[in-house]
PDB file of C-alpha atoms in Angstrom:
ATOM      1  CA  UNK A   1     -41.301  27.270 -78.427  1.00 35.00           C
ATOM      2  CA  UNK A   2     -43.517  26.862 -75.605  1.00 36.00           C
ATOM      3  CA  UNK A   3     -46.645  27.725 -77.824  1.00 37.00           C
ATOM      4  CA  UNK A   4     -45.817  24.471 -79.955  1.00 36.00           C
ATOM      5  CA  UNK A   5     -45.594  22.308 -77.181  1.00 36.00           C
ATOM      6  CA  UNK A   6     -49.169  23.029 -75.831  1.00 33.00           C
ATOM      7  CA  UNK A   7     -50.896  20.668 -78.032  1.00 35.00           C
ATOM      8  CA  UNK A   8     -48.544  17.776 -77.539  1.00 38.00           C
ATOM      9  CA  UNK A   9     -49.740  14.421 -75.847  1.00 38.00           C
ATOM     10  CA  UNK A  10     -48.069  13.040 -73.220  1.00 36.00           C
ATOM     11  CA  UNK A  11     -46.192  10.602 -75.405  1.00 49.00           C
ATOM     12  CA  UNK A  12     -44.631  13.932 -76.739  1.00 56.00           C
ATOM     13  CA  UNK A  13     -43.565  14.745 -80.448  1.00 58.00           C
ATOM     14  CA  UNK A  14     -44.267  12.057 -82.925  1.00 55.00           C
ATOM     15  CA  UNK A  15     -46.865  10.269 -81.002  1.00 57.00           C
ATOM     16  CA  UNK A  16     -49.635  10.230 -83.752  1.00 66.00           C
ATOM     17  CA  UNK A  17     -47.056   9.669 -86.750  1.00 71.00           C
ATOM     18  CA  UNK A  18     -46.705   6.480 -88.341  1.00 80.00           C
ATOM     19  CA  UNK A  19     -43.166   6.504 -87.990  1.00 83.00           C
ATOM     20  CA  UNK A  20     -42.577   8.318 -84.472  1.00 83.00           C
ATOM     21  CA  UNK A  21     -38.587   7.971 -84.192  1.00 85.00           C
ATOM     22  CA  UNK A  22     -38.283   9.284 -87.646  1.00 88.00           C
ATOM     23  CA  UNK A  23     -40.489  12.354 -86.854  1.00 88.00           C
ATOM     24  CA  UNK A  24     -38.336  13.012 -83.561  1.00 88.00           C
ATOM     25  CA  UNK A  25     -35.048  12.625 -85.373  1.00 90.00           C
ATOM     26  CA  UNK A  26     -36.092  15.216 -87.588  1.00 90.00           C
ATOM     27  CA  UNK A  27     -37.204  17.438 -84.793  1.00 90.00           C
ATOM     28  CA  UNK A  28     -33.799  17.173 -83.479  1.00 91.00           C
ATOM     29  CA  UNK A  29     -32.462  18.238 -86.733  1.00 89.00           C
ATOM     30  CA  UNK A  30     -34.593  21.043 -86.983  1.00 87.00           C
ATOM     31  CA  UNK A  31     -33.797  22.425 -83.439  1.00 90.00           C
ATOM     32  CA  UNK A  32     -30.140  22.213 -83.872  1.00 89.00           C
ATOM     33  CA  UNK A  33     -30.355  24.050 -86.927  1.00 84.00           C
ATOM     34  CA  UNK A  34     -32.669  26.621 -85.577  1.00 84.00           C
ATOM     35  CA  UNK A  35     -30.514  27.261 -82.197  1.00 85.00           C
ATOM     36  CA  UNK A  36     -28.707  30.181 -82.201  1.00 83.00           C
ATOM     37  CA  UNK A  37     -25.441  28.750 -81.192  1.00 88.00           C
ATOM     38  CA  UNK A  38     -25.847  25.705 -83.103  1.00 87.00           C
ATOM     39  CA  UNK A  39     -25.561  23.517 -80.058  1.00 90.00           C
ATOM     40  CA  UNK A  40     -27.957  21.894 -77.745  1.00 92.00           C
ATOM     41  CA  UNK A  41     -27.739  19.568 -74.375  1.00 93.00           C
ATOM     42  CA  UNK A  42     -29.719  16.656 -73.875  1.00 93.00           C
ATOM     43  CA  UNK A  43     -31.856  18.184 -71.556  1.00 92.00           C
ATOM     44  CA  UNK A  44     -32.918  20.850 -74.266  1.00 91.00           C
ATOM     45  CA  UNK A  45     -33.462  18.558 -76.910  1.00 91.00           C
ATOM     46  CA  UNK A  46     -35.785  16.503 -74.607  1.00 90.00           C
ATOM     47  CA  UNK A  47     -37.695  19.369 -73.462  1.00 90.00           C
ATOM     48  CA  UNK A  48     -38.224  20.390 -77.161  1.00 86.00           C
ATOM     49  CA  UNK A  49     -39.412  16.815 -78.307  1.00 86.00           C
ATOM     50  CA  UNK A  50     -41.556  16.468 -75.167  1.00 89.00           C
ATOM     51  CA  UNK A  51     -40.185  13.139 -74.469  1.00 88.00           C
ATOM     52  CA  UNK A  52     -38.136  11.495 -71.569  1.00 90.00           C
ATOM     53  CA  UNK A  53     -34.322  12.057 -71.304  1.00 89.00           C
ATOM     54  CA  UNK A  54     -33.820   8.201 -71.832  1.00 90.00           C
ATOM     55  CA  UNK A  55     -35.490   8.039 -74.928  1.00 89.00           C
ATOM     56  CA  UNK A  56     -33.835  11.429 -76.132  1.00 90.00           C
ATOM     57  CA  UNK A  57     -30.607   9.943 -75.271  1.00 91.00           C
ATOM     58  CA  UNK A  58     -31.149   6.743 -77.442  1.00 91.00           C
ATOM     59  CA  UNK A  59     -32.493   8.714 -80.418  1.00 91.00           C
ATOM     60  CA  UNK A  60     -29.432  11.134 -80.309  1.00 92.00           C
ATOM     61  CA  UNK A  61     -26.986   8.090 -80.017  1.00 91.00           C
ATOM     62  CA  UNK A  62     -28.511   6.620 -83.272  1.00 91.00           C
ATOM     63  CA  UNK A  63     -28.269  10.019 -85.161  1.00 92.00           C
ATOM     64  CA  UNK A  64     -24.610   9.976 -83.891  1.00 90.00           C
ATOM     65  CA  UNK A  65     -23.938   6.638 -85.397  1.00 89.00           C
ATOM     66  CA  UNK A  66     -25.608   7.866 -88.619  1.00 89.00           C
ATOM     67  CA  UNK A  67     -23.060  10.981 -88.452  1.00 88.00           C
ATOM     68  CA  UNK A  68     -26.161  13.254 -88.790  1.00 89.00           C
ATOM     69  CA  UNK A  69     -25.183  14.945 -85.430  1.00 89.00           C
ATOM     70  CA  UNK A  70     -22.102  15.325 -83.449  1.00 89.00           C
ATOM     71  CA  UNK A  71     -21.709  15.184 -79.445  1.00 91.00           C
ATOM     72  CA  UNK A  72     -19.356  17.919 -78.057  1.00 89.00           C
ATOM     73  CA  UNK A  73     -18.603  17.184 -74.222  1.00 91.00           C
ATOM     74  CA  UNK A  74     -22.402  17.827 -73.247  1.00 91.00           C
ATOM     75  CA  UNK A  75     -23.818  19.515 -76.208  1.00 93.00           C
ATOM     76  CA  UNK A  76     -24.925  18.156 -79.652  1.00 92.00           C
ATOM     77  CA  UNK A  77     -24.442  19.909 -83.230  1.00 90.00           C
ATOM     78  CA  UNK A  78     -25.473  19.117 -86.850  1.00 87.00           C
ATOM     79  CA  UNK A  79     -23.050  16.408 -88.594  1.00 86.00           C
ATOM     80  CA  UNK A  80     -20.987  16.986 -91.600  1.00 78.00           C
ATOM     81  CA  UNK A  81     -23.379  13.986 -93.033  1.00 81.00           C
ATOM     82  CA  UNK A  82     -25.814  16.664 -93.547  1.00 79.00           C
ATOM     83  CA  UNK A  83     -23.627  18.518 -96.166  1.00 70.00           C
ATOM     84  CA  UNK A  84     -23.080  15.233 -97.987  1.00 69.00           C
ATOM     85  CA  UNK A  85     -26.621  14.467 -98.399  1.00 73.00           C
ATOM     86  CA  UNK A  86     -27.392  18.286 -99.077  1.00 70.00           C
ATOM     87  CA  UNK A  87     -24.680  18.138-102.069  1.00 66.00           C
ATOM     88  CA  UNK A  88     -26.248  14.898-103.240  1.00 68.00           C
ATOM     89  CA  UNK A  89     -29.559  16.653-103.538  1.00 65.00           C
ATOM     90  CA  UNK A  90     -28.488  19.787-105.114  1.00 60.00           C
ATOM     91  CA  UNK A  91     -26.079  17.480-107.615  1.00 58.00           C
ATOM     92  CA  UNK A  92     -29.471  15.904-108.980  1.00 58.00           C
ATOM     93  CA  UNK A  93     -31.205  19.234-109.597  1.00 59.00           C
ATOM     94  CA  UNK A  94     -30.953  19.748-113.291  1.00 65.00           C
ATOM     95  CA  UNK A  95     -31.698  23.464-112.463  1.00 76.00           C
ATOM     96  CA  UNK A  96     -29.001  24.292-110.493  1.00 79.00           C
ATOM     97  CA  UNK A  97     -26.377  22.623-113.031  1.00 82.00           C
ATOM     98  CA  UNK A  98     -28.081  24.869-115.627  1.00 84.00           C
ATOM     99  CA  UNK A  99     -28.012  27.852-113.463  1.00 88.00           C
ATOM    100  CA  UNK A 100     -24.137  27.780-113.054  1.00 89.00           C
ATOM    101  CA  UNK A 101     -23.584  27.102-116.673  1.00 89.00           C
ATOM    102  CA  UNK A 102     -25.749  30.090-117.681  1.00 92.00           C
ATOM    103  CA  UNK A 103     -24.041  32.337-115.121  1.00 93.00           C
ATOM    104  CA  UNK A 104     -20.492  31.732-116.147  1.00 92.00           C
ATOM    105  CA  UNK A 105     -21.361  32.724-119.801  1.00 92.00           C
ATOM    106  CA  UNK A 106     -24.113  35.558-119.265  1.00 94.00           C
ATOM    107  CA  UNK A 107     -22.108  38.944-120.135  1.00 94.00           C
ATOM    108  CA  UNK A 108     -23.686  40.677-116.928  1.00 93.00           C
ATOM    109  CA  UNK A 109     -24.443  38.105-114.666  1.00 94.00           C
ATOM    110  CA  UNK A 110     -21.098  36.474-114.885  1.00 93.00           C
ATOM    111  CA  UNK A 111     -19.550  39.576-112.837  1.00 91.00           C
ATOM    112  CA  UNK A 112     -22.158  39.665-110.156  1.00 91.00           C
ATOM    113  CA  UNK A 113     -23.404  37.526-107.123  1.00 91.00           C
ATOM    114  CA  UNK A 114     -25.865  35.534-108.538  1.00 94.00           C
ATOM    115  CA  UNK A 115     -28.511  32.999-106.301  1.00 93.00           C
ATOM    116  CA  UNK A 116     -31.384  30.214-107.071  1.00 92.00           C
ATOM    117  CA  UNK A 117     -33.713  29.747-104.222  1.00 92.00           C
ATOM    118  CA  UNK A 118     -36.852  27.644-103.475  1.00 89.00           C
ATOM    119  CA  UNK A 119     -39.789  28.545-102.116  1.00 92.00           C
ATOM    120  CA  UNK A 120     -40.756  27.026 -98.677  1.00 89.00           C
ATOM    121  CA  UNK A 121     -43.821  28.419 -96.850  1.00 90.00           C
ATOM    122  CA  UNK A 122     -43.181  31.786 -95.877  1.00 93.00           C
ATOM    123  CA  UNK A 123     -39.474  31.680 -96.254  1.00 93.00           C
ATOM    124  CA  UNK A 124     -37.122  30.990 -99.166  1.00 93.00           C
ATOM    125  CA  UNK A 125     -33.996  28.368 -99.062  1.00 90.00           C
ATOM    126  CA  UNK A 126     -30.939  29.387-100.975  1.00 90.00           C
ATOM    127  CA  UNK A 127     -29.633  26.284-103.344  1.00 86.00           C
ATOM    128  CA  UNK A 128     -26.904  27.654-105.295  1.00 87.00           C
ATOM    129  CA  UNK A 129     -24.698  30.769-105.092  1.00 89.00           C
ATOM    130  CA  UNK A 130     -22.842  31.839-107.955  1.00 91.00           C
ATOM    131  CA  UNK A 131     -20.017  34.549-106.908  1.00 89.00           C
ATOM    132  CA  UNK A 132     -18.925  36.755-109.811  1.00 83.00           C
ATOM    133  CA  UNK A 133     -16.174  39.557-109.317  1.00 68.00           C
ATOM    134  CA  UNK A 134     -16.675  41.107-106.831  1.00 64.00           C
ATOM    135  CA  UNK A 135     -18.846  38.853-104.811  1.00 56.00           C
ATOM    136  CA  UNK A 136     -21.303  40.623-102.554  1.00 60.00           C
ATOM    137  CA  UNK A 137     -20.484  38.775 -99.548  1.00 60.00           C
ATOM    138  CA  UNK A 138     -22.976  40.255 -97.146  1.00 60.00           C
ATOM    139  CA  UNK A 139     -25.811  38.234 -98.294  1.00 62.00           C
ATOM    140  CA  UNK A 140     -27.271  34.870 -98.026  1.00 70.00           C
ATOM    141  CA  UNK A 141     -25.159  31.664 -98.455  1.00 74.00           C
ATOM    142  CA  UNK A 142     -26.558  28.183 -99.819  1.00 76.00           C
ATOM    143  CA  UNK A 143     -28.653  26.592 -97.158  1.00 79.00           C
ATOM    144  CA  UNK A 144     -29.599  29.630 -95.776  1.00 85.00           C
ATOM    145  CA  UNK A 145     -33.377  30.527 -94.945  1.00 88.00           C
ATOM    146  CA  UNK A 146     -34.916  33.994 -95.266  1.00 92.00           C
ATOM    147  CA  UNK A 147     -38.375  35.212 -94.853  1.00 95.00           C
ATOM    148  CA  UNK A 148     -39.791  36.012 -98.227  1.00 96.00           C
ATOM    149  CA  UNK A 149     -40.881  39.460 -97.223  1.00 96.00           C
ATOM    150  CA  UNK A 150     -37.247  40.682 -96.673  1.00 96.00           C
ATOM    151  CA  UNK A 151     -35.658  39.260-100.013  1.00 95.00           C
ATOM    152  CA  UNK A 152     -36.398  40.074-103.684  1.00 97.00           C
ATOM    153  CA  UNK A 153     -36.696  36.563-104.906  1.00 97.00           C
ATOM    154  CA  UNK A 154     -39.026  35.731-101.998  1.00 96.00           C
ATOM    155  CA  UNK A 155     -41.219  38.427-103.067  1.00 97.00           C
ATOM    156  CA  UNK A 156     -41.311  37.476-106.950  1.00 96.00           C
ATOM    157  CA  UNK A 157     -42.305  34.079-105.808  1.00 96.00           C
ATOM    158  CA  UNK A 158     -45.169  34.873-103.749  1.00 95.00           C
ATOM    159  CA  UNK A 159     -46.339  37.304-106.258  1.00 95.00           C
ATOM    160  CA  UNK A 160     -47.141  34.387-108.333  1.00 92.00           C
ATOM    161  CA  UNK A 161     -49.707  33.096-105.767  1.00 92.00           C
ATOM    162  CA  UNK A 162     -53.194  33.803-105.782  1.00 92.00           C
ATOM    163  CA  UNK A 163     -54.507  36.764-103.648  1.00 92.00           C
ATOM    164  CA  UNK A 164     -56.459  34.231-101.165  1.00 93.00           C
ATOM    165  CA  UNK A 165     -53.401  32.408-100.676  1.00 93.00           C
ATOM    166  CA  UNK A 166     -51.207  35.654 -99.932  1.00 94.00           C
ATOM    167  CA  UNK A 167     -53.974  36.898 -97.722  1.00 95.00           C
ATOM    168  CA  UNK A 168     -53.742  33.584 -95.652  1.00 94.00           C
ATOM    169  CA  UNK A 169     -50.193  33.961 -95.166  1.00 94.00           C
ATOM    170  CA  UNK A 170     -49.667  37.689 -94.823  1.00 96.00           C
ATOM    171  CA  UNK A 171     -53.166  39.405 -93.176  1.00 96.00           C
ATOM    172  CA  UNK A 172     -52.833  43.264 -93.682  1.00 95.00           C
ATOM    173  CA  UNK A 173     -51.970  43.681 -89.805  1.00 95.00           C
ATOM    174  CA  UNK A 174     -49.179  40.704 -89.860  1.00 95.00           C
ATOM    175  CA  UNK A 175     -46.102  41.862 -88.172  1.00 95.00           C
ATOM    176  CA  UNK A 176     -43.430  41.135 -90.536  1.00 96.00           C
ATOM    177  CA  UNK A 177     -39.685  40.609 -89.468  1.00 95.00           C
ATOM    178  CA  UNK A 178     -37.416  43.513 -89.744  1.00 96.00           C
ATOM    179  CA  UNK A 179     -33.545  43.674 -90.475  1.00 95.00           C
ATOM    180  CA  UNK A 180     -33.045  47.457 -91.716  1.00 96.00           C
ATOM    181  CA  UNK A 181     -35.075  50.755 -91.537  1.00 96.00           C
ATOM    182  CA  UNK A 182     -36.206  49.860 -95.244  1.00 96.00           C
ATOM    183  CA  UNK A 183     -37.565  46.422 -94.370  1.00 96.00           C
ATOM    184  CA  UNK A 184     -41.387  46.156 -94.878  1.00 96.00           C
ATOM    185  CA  UNK A 185     -43.402  45.805 -91.621  1.00 96.00           C
ATOM    186  CA  UNK A 186     -47.007  44.678 -92.314  1.00 97.00           C
ATOM    187  CA  UNK A 187     -48.851  42.262 -94.638  1.00 96.00           C
ATOM    188  CA  UNK A 188     -50.460  45.437 -96.016  1.00 96.00           C
ATOM    189  CA  UNK A 189     -46.988  47.081 -97.486  1.00 96.00           C
ATOM    190  CA  UNK A 190     -46.059  43.535 -98.744  1.00 96.00           C
ATOM    191  CA  UNK A 191     -49.107  43.049-100.781  1.00 95.00           C
ATOM    192  CA  UNK A 192     -48.823  46.761-101.973  1.00 95.00           C
ATOM    193  CA  UNK A 193     -45.278  45.543-103.587  1.00 94.00           C
ATOM    194  CA  UNK A 194     -46.583  42.335-105.034  1.00 95.00           C
ATOM    195  CA  UNK A 195     -48.958  44.267-107.331  1.00 92.00           C
ATOM    196  CA  UNK A 196     -45.790  46.110-108.616  1.00 94.00           C
ATOM    197  CA  UNK A 197     -44.002  43.193-109.165  1.00 96.00           C
ATOM    198  CA  UNK A 198     -46.616  41.450-110.940  1.00 95.00           C
ATOM    199  CA  UNK A 199     -47.029  44.552-113.357  1.00 94.00           C
ATOM    200  CA  UNK A 200     -43.254  44.918-113.863  1.00 94.00           C
ATOM    201  CA  UNK A 201     -42.358  41.232-114.049  1.00 94.00           C
ATOM    202  CA  UNK A 202     -39.582  41.356-111.513  1.00 96.00           C
ATOM    203  CA  UNK A 203     -38.990  42.255-107.769  1.00 97.00           C
ATOM    204  CA  UNK A 204     -36.719  44.839-106.387  1.00 96.00           C
ATOM    205  CA  UNK A 205     -35.321  44.807-102.858  1.00 96.00           C
ATOM    206  CA  UNK A 206     -33.783  48.276-101.854  1.00 95.00           C
ATOM    207  CA  UNK A 207     -31.708  47.555 -98.433  1.00 95.00           C
ATOM    208  CA  UNK A 208     -34.738  45.904 -96.798  1.00 95.00           C
ATOM    209  CA  UNK A 209     -32.392  42.924 -95.440  1.00 93.00           C
ATOM    210  CA  UNK A 210     -28.888  44.609 -95.611  1.00 92.00           C
ATOM    211  CA  UNK A 211     -27.908  48.147 -95.669  1.00 93.00           C
ATOM    212  CA  UNK A 212     -26.218  49.222 -98.776  1.00 93.00           C
ATOM    213  CA  UNK A 213     -27.218  46.160-100.961  1.00 92.00           C
ATOM    214  CA  UNK A 214     -29.960  46.052-103.475  1.00 95.00           C
ATOM    215  CA  UNK A 215     -31.588  43.070-105.131  1.00 96.00           C
ATOM    216  CA  UNK A 216     -33.425  42.227-108.302  1.00 97.00           C
ATOM    217  CA  UNK A 217     -35.309  38.721-108.810  1.00 97.00           C
ATOM    218  CA  UNK A 218     -37.564  36.647-111.108  1.00 97.00           C
ATOM    219  CA  UNK A 219     -39.530  33.565-110.692  1.00 95.00           C
ATOM    220  CA  UNK A 220     -38.662  30.695-112.884  1.00 92.00           C
ATOM    221  CA  UNK A 221     -41.866  29.193-114.831  1.00 86.00           C
ATOM    222  CA  UNK A 222     -43.393  26.505-113.279  1.00 72.00           C
ATOM    223  CA  UNK A 223     -41.786  23.194-114.603  1.00 59.00           C
ATOM    224  CA  UNK A 224     -44.171  20.263-113.868  1.00 51.00           C
ATOM    225  CA  UNK A 225     -47.028  20.070-111.386  1.00 48.00           C
ATOM    226  CA  UNK A 226     -44.904  18.724-108.775  1.00 49.00           C
ATOM    227  CA  UNK A 227     -41.555  20.791-109.195  1.00 54.00           C
ATOM    228  CA  UNK A 228     -40.116  22.944-107.025  1.00 64.00           C
ATOM    229  CA  UNK A 229     -40.782  26.650-107.013  1.00 87.00           C
ATOM    230  CA  UNK A 230     -37.604  28.252-108.029  1.00 90.00           C
ATOM    231  CA  UNK A 231     -36.677  32.031-108.062  1.00 94.00           C
ATOM    232  CA  UNK A 232     -33.291  34.173-109.313  1.00 96.00           C
ATOM    233  CA  UNK A 233     -31.742  37.063-107.700  1.00 96.00           C
ATOM    234  CA  UNK A 234     -28.839  38.967-108.397  1.00 95.00           C
ATOM    235  CA  UNK A 235     -27.412  41.381-105.817  1.00 93.00           C
ATOM    236  CA  UNK A 236     -25.631  44.625-106.166  1.00 90.00           C
ATOM    237  CA  UNK A 237     -23.985  47.336-104.070  1.00 90.00           C
ATOM    238  CA  UNK A 238     -26.345  50.190-103.674  1.00 92.00           C
ATOM    239  CA  UNK A 239     -23.446  52.974-104.135  1.00 92.00           C
ATOM    240  CA  UNK A 240     -22.541  51.462-107.807  1.00 90.00           C
ATOM    241  CA  UNK A 241     -26.090  50.475-108.801  1.00 92.00           C
ATOM    242  CA  UNK A 242     -27.728  52.155-111.898  1.00 94.00           C
ATOM    243  CA  UNK A 243     -30.973  51.623-113.636  1.00 93.00           C
ATOM    244  CA  UNK A 244     -29.135  50.607-116.855  1.00 94.00           C
ATOM    245  CA  UNK A 245     -27.460  47.940-114.907  1.00 94.00           C
ATOM    246  CA  UNK A 246     -30.424  46.531-113.335  1.00 95.00           C
ATOM    247  CA  UNK A 247     -32.170  46.393-116.733  1.00 96.00           C
ATOM    248  CA  UNK A 248     -29.302  44.524-118.076  1.00 96.00           C
ATOM    249  CA  UNK A 249     -29.492  42.302-114.784  1.00 96.00           C
ATOM    250  CA  UNK A 250     -33.225  41.791-115.234  1.00 97.00           C
ATOM    251  CA  UNK A 251     -33.196  40.810-118.894  1.00 96.00           C
ATOM    252  CA  UNK A 252     -30.574  38.109-118.202  1.00 96.00           C
ATOM    253  CA  UNK A 253     -32.395  36.707-115.241  1.00 96.00           C
ATOM    254  CA  UNK A 254     -35.271  36.478-117.435  1.00 95.00           C
ATOM    255  CA  UNK A 255     -33.505  34.817-120.282  1.00 94.00           C
ATOM    256  CA  UNK A 256     -32.122  32.114-117.488  1.00 94.00           C
ATOM    257  CA  UNK A 257     -35.784  31.929-115.709  1.00 93.00           C
ATOM    258  CA  UNK A 258     -36.880  30.842-119.261  1.00 91.00           C
ATOM    259  CA  UNK A 259     -33.974  28.483-119.994  1.00 87.00           C
ATOM    260  CA  UNK A 260     -34.763  26.701-116.303  1.00 85.00           C
ATOM    261  CA  UNK A 261     -38.586  26.607-116.633  1.00 80.00           C
ATOM    262  CA  UNK A 262     -38.466  24.936-120.350  1.00 61.00           C
ATOM    263  CA  UNK A 263     -35.143  23.632-121.341  1.00 50.00           C
ATOM    264  CA  UNK A 264     -36.209  22.605-124.824  1.00 39.00           C
ATOM    265  CA  UNK A 265     -37.460  26.235-125.704  1.00 41.00           C
TER     266      UNK A 265
END
């Protein structure tokens, strides 16, 4: 956190923004979302924003009145209004609605845990999760963020980028986040996998984010110049996974991807 504050002016975060209050409000929500406990005090948030406690207090009061945050004693948490807003956003994404319809009818995917995610810089955000039977519950839920290097869908999405863009994001010596002994550890290791993904047309994750769990993923063909960069993944237990099962999963994921990317096709 300290590094991010070095460049701030004495006026704090948002001083160069055309709407500083909005910028600071967004920073409050992001800080609460990133907090390990989900709770921060007035002093914590004032330090994060780099503005006086009095200004931070007024900002928190406005967010509380809007039900975007909750006050619990001396601490603040995210508010339920954010769930309503997130649900409204997702309900208007045609891709999410089609995702659920397809999964319910697909011979293989209907019995699996399938997710749709959106690329967000060096992370993916999970937008929807279809739970077949049995569901693999050790994996990410709706709204969770995951570094692209740790998940099949993230790797499938960045495999579509130009090499120079990938090099900027992940230099060869870049240290990647690690969750299991099989997690990729350097930018060079990640880029070696991207070459394989481009050749075979799908990404495979072998216990890289969760021990005992494998995942396959494909990217959705771009839908409009300004549309979201979406990917699809299906998760399985390593102990029961087979190559035959994987082949069927990939086929249906690709069928779903084509449906989402070109609904008229």
